[in-house]
Short mmCIF file of C-alpha atoms in Angstrom, two decimals:
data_model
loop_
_atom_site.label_atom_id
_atom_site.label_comp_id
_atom_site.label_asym_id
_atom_site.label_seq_id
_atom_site.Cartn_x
_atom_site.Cartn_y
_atom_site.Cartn_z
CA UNK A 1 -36.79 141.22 -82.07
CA UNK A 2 -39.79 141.02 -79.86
CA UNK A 3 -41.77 137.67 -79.32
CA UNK A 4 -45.03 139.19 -79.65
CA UNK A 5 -46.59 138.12 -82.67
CA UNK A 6 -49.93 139.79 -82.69
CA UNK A 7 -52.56 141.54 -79.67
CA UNK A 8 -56.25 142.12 -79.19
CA UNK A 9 -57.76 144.03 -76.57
CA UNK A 10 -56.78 141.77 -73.26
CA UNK A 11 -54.23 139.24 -74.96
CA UNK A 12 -50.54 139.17 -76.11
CA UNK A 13 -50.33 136.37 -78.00
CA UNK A 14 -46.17 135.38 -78.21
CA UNK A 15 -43.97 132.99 -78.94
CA UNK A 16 -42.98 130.24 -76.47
CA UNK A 17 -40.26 130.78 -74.53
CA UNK A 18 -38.01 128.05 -72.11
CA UNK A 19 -39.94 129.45 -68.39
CA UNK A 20 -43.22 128.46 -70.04
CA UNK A 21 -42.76 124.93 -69.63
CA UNK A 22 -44.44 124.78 -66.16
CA UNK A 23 -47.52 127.55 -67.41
CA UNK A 24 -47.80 124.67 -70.30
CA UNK A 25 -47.70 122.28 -67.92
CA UNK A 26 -50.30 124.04 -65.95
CA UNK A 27 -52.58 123.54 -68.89
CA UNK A 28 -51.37 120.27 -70.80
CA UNK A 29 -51.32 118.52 -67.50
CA UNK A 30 -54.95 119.29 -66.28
CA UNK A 31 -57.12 116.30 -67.14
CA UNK A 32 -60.22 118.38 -67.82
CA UNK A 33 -58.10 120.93 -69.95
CA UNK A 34 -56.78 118.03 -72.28
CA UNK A 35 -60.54 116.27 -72.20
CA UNK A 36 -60.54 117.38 -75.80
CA UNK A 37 -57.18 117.49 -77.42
CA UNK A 38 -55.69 114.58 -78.92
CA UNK A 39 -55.91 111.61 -77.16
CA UNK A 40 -57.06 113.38 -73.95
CA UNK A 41 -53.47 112.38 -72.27
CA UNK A 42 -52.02 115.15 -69.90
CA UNK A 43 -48.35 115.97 -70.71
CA UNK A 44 -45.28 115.89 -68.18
CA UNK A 45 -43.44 119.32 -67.63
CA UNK A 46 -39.88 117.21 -69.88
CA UNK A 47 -42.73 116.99 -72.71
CA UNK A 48 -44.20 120.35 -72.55
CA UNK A 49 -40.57 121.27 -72.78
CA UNK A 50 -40.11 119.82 -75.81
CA UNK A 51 -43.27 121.12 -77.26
CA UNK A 52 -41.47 124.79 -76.53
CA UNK A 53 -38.82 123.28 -78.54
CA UNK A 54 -40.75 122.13 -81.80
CA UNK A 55 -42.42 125.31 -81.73
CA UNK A 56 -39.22 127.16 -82.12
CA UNK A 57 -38.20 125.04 -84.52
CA UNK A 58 -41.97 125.61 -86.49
CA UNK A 59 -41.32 129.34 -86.26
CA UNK A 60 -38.22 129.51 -87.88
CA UNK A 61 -39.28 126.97 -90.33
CA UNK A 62 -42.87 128.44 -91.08
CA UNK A 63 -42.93 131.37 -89.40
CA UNK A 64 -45.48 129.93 -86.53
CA UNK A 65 -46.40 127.45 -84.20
CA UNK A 66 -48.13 126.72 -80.88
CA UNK A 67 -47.85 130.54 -78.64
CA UNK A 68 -49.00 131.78 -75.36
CA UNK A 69 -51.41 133.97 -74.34
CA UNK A 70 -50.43 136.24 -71.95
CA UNK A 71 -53.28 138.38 -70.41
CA UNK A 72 -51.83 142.10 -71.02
CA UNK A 73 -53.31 143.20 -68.15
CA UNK A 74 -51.46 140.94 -65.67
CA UNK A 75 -48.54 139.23 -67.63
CA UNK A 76 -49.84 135.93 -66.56
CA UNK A 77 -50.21 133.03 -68.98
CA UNK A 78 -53.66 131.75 -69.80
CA UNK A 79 -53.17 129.56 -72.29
CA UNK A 80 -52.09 128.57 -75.60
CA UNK A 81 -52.87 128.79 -79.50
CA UNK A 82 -51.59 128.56 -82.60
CA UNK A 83 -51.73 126.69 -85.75
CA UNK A 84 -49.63 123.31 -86.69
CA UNK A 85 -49.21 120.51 -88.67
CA UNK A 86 -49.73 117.70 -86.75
CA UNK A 87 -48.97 114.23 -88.13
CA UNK A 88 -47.47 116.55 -91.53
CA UNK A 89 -50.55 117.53 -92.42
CA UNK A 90 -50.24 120.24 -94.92
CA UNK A 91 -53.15 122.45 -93.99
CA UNK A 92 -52.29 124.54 -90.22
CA UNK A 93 -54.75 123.26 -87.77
CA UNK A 94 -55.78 125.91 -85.56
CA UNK A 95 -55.00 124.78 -81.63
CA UNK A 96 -56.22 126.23 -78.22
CA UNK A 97 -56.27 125.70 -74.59
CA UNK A 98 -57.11 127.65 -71.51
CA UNK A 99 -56.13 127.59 -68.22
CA UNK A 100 -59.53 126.26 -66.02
CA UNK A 101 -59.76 129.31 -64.22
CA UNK A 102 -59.55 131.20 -67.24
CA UNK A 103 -62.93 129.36 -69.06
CA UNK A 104 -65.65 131.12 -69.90
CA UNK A 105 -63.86 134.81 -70.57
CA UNK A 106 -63.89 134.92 -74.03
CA UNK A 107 -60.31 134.51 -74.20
CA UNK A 108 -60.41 131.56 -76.58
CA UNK A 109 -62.44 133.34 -79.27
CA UNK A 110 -60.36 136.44 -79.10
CA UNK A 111 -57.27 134.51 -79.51
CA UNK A 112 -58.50 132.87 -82.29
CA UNK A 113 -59.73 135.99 -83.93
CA UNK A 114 -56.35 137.48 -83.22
CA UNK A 115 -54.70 134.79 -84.83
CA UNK A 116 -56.81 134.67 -88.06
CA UNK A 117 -56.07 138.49 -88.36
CA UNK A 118 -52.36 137.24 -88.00
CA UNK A 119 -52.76 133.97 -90.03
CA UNK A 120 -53.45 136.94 -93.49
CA UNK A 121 -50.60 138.28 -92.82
CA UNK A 122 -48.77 135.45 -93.26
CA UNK A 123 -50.64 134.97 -96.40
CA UNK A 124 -52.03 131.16 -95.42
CA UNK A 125 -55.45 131.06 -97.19
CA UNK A 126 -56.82 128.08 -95.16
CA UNK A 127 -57.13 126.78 -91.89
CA UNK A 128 -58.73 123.76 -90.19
CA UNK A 129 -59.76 122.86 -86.70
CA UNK A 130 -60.96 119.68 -85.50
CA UNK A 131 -63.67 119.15 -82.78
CA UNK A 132 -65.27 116.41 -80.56
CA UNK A 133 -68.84 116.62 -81.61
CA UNK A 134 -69.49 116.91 -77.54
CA UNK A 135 -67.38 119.97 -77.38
CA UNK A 136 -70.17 122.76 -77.51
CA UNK A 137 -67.74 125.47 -76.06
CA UNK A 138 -65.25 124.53 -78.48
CA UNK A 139 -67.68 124.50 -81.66
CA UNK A 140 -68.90 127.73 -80.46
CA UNK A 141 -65.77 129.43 -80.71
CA UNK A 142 -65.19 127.86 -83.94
CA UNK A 143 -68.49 129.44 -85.62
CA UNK A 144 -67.92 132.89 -83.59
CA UNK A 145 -64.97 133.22 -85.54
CA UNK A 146 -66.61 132.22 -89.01
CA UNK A 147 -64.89 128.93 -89.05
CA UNK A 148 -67.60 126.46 -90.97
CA UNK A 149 -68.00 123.16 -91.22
CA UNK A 150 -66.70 121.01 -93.81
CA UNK A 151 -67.65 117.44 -92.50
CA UNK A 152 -65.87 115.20 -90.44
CA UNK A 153 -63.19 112.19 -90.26
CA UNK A 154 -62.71 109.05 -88.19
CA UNK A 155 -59.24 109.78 -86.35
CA UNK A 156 -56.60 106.86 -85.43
CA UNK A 157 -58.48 106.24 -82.29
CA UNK A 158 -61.40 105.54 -83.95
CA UNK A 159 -63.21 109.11 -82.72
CA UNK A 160 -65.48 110.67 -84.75
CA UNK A 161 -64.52 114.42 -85.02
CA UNK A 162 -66.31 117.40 -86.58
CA UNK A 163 -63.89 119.29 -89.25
CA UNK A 164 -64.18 123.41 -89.28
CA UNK A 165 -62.30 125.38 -91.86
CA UNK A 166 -61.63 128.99 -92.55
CA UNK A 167 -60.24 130.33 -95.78
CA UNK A 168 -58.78 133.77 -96.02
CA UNK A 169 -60.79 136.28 -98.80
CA UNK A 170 -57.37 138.19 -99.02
CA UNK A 171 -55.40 137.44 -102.26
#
């Protein structure tokens, strides 16, 4: 069975597998990559690891999870996506993260395009992302892909962030 869950023109976006620790790593452990997600906190290579881990776990159990983007082009990884449940939320939250020297490509939006495409398939009808209202790459992406926004919420920090959602017209 192949890992590849779903292309677009210059991405193959797959499922995590053990080597991609350290390309997580590369990304998760970049302070200015993780500015934005969660608590901003850059993760070891041992947790990165056991994100791989989860996500297998999340694909057998919902048939996705967090993936990597592999440029087809090259075969190198340039970052991550996918959609989970964090803190058991019941609604997929749509994740992404880009290698530095991989900014400002259009990668992110066509991986999140890519992944709404796939996100039908699966037959999930809605998706949410959350944003740092300072994020203006990030809320770009969002609205490129005809996420919307549907207000906002005070997270356990105490951060204001901006709520985007998507719902699928396919029935």
């Amino acid at each position: 069975m192949s890992d590849v869950v779903t292309e677009s023109s210059r991405l193959r976006i797959r499922r995590l597998r053990s080597a991609d620790a350290v390309s997580l790593q590369r990304v998760y452990g970049d302070p200015d990559a993780t500015r934005w997600i969660g608590d901003g906190r850059t993760l070891s290579l041992e947790q990165c690891s056991q994100w791989i881990e989860t996500s297998r776990h999340e694909y057998d159990a919902r048939g996705y999870g967090l993936f990597a983007l592999e440029s087809r082009a090259t075969q190198d990884v340039v970052g991550f996506a996918g959609l989970l449940h964090p803190n058991g939320h019941p609604t997929p939250e749509l994740k992404y993260a880009l290698r530095k020297d991989q900014w400002g490509r259009g990668y992110a939006t066509e991986a999140v395009r890519a992944l709404l495409r796939h996100a039908v398939g699966l037959r999930i009808r809605e998706i949410v992302a959350v944003v740092a209202p300072e994020n203006g790459a990030s809320i770009s992406v969002l609205l490129k892909v005809g996420m919307t926004p549907a207000g906002g919420r005070i997270d356990a920090d105490g951060a204001y962030t901006q709520v985007f959602a998507w719902r699928s017209l396919a029935r």
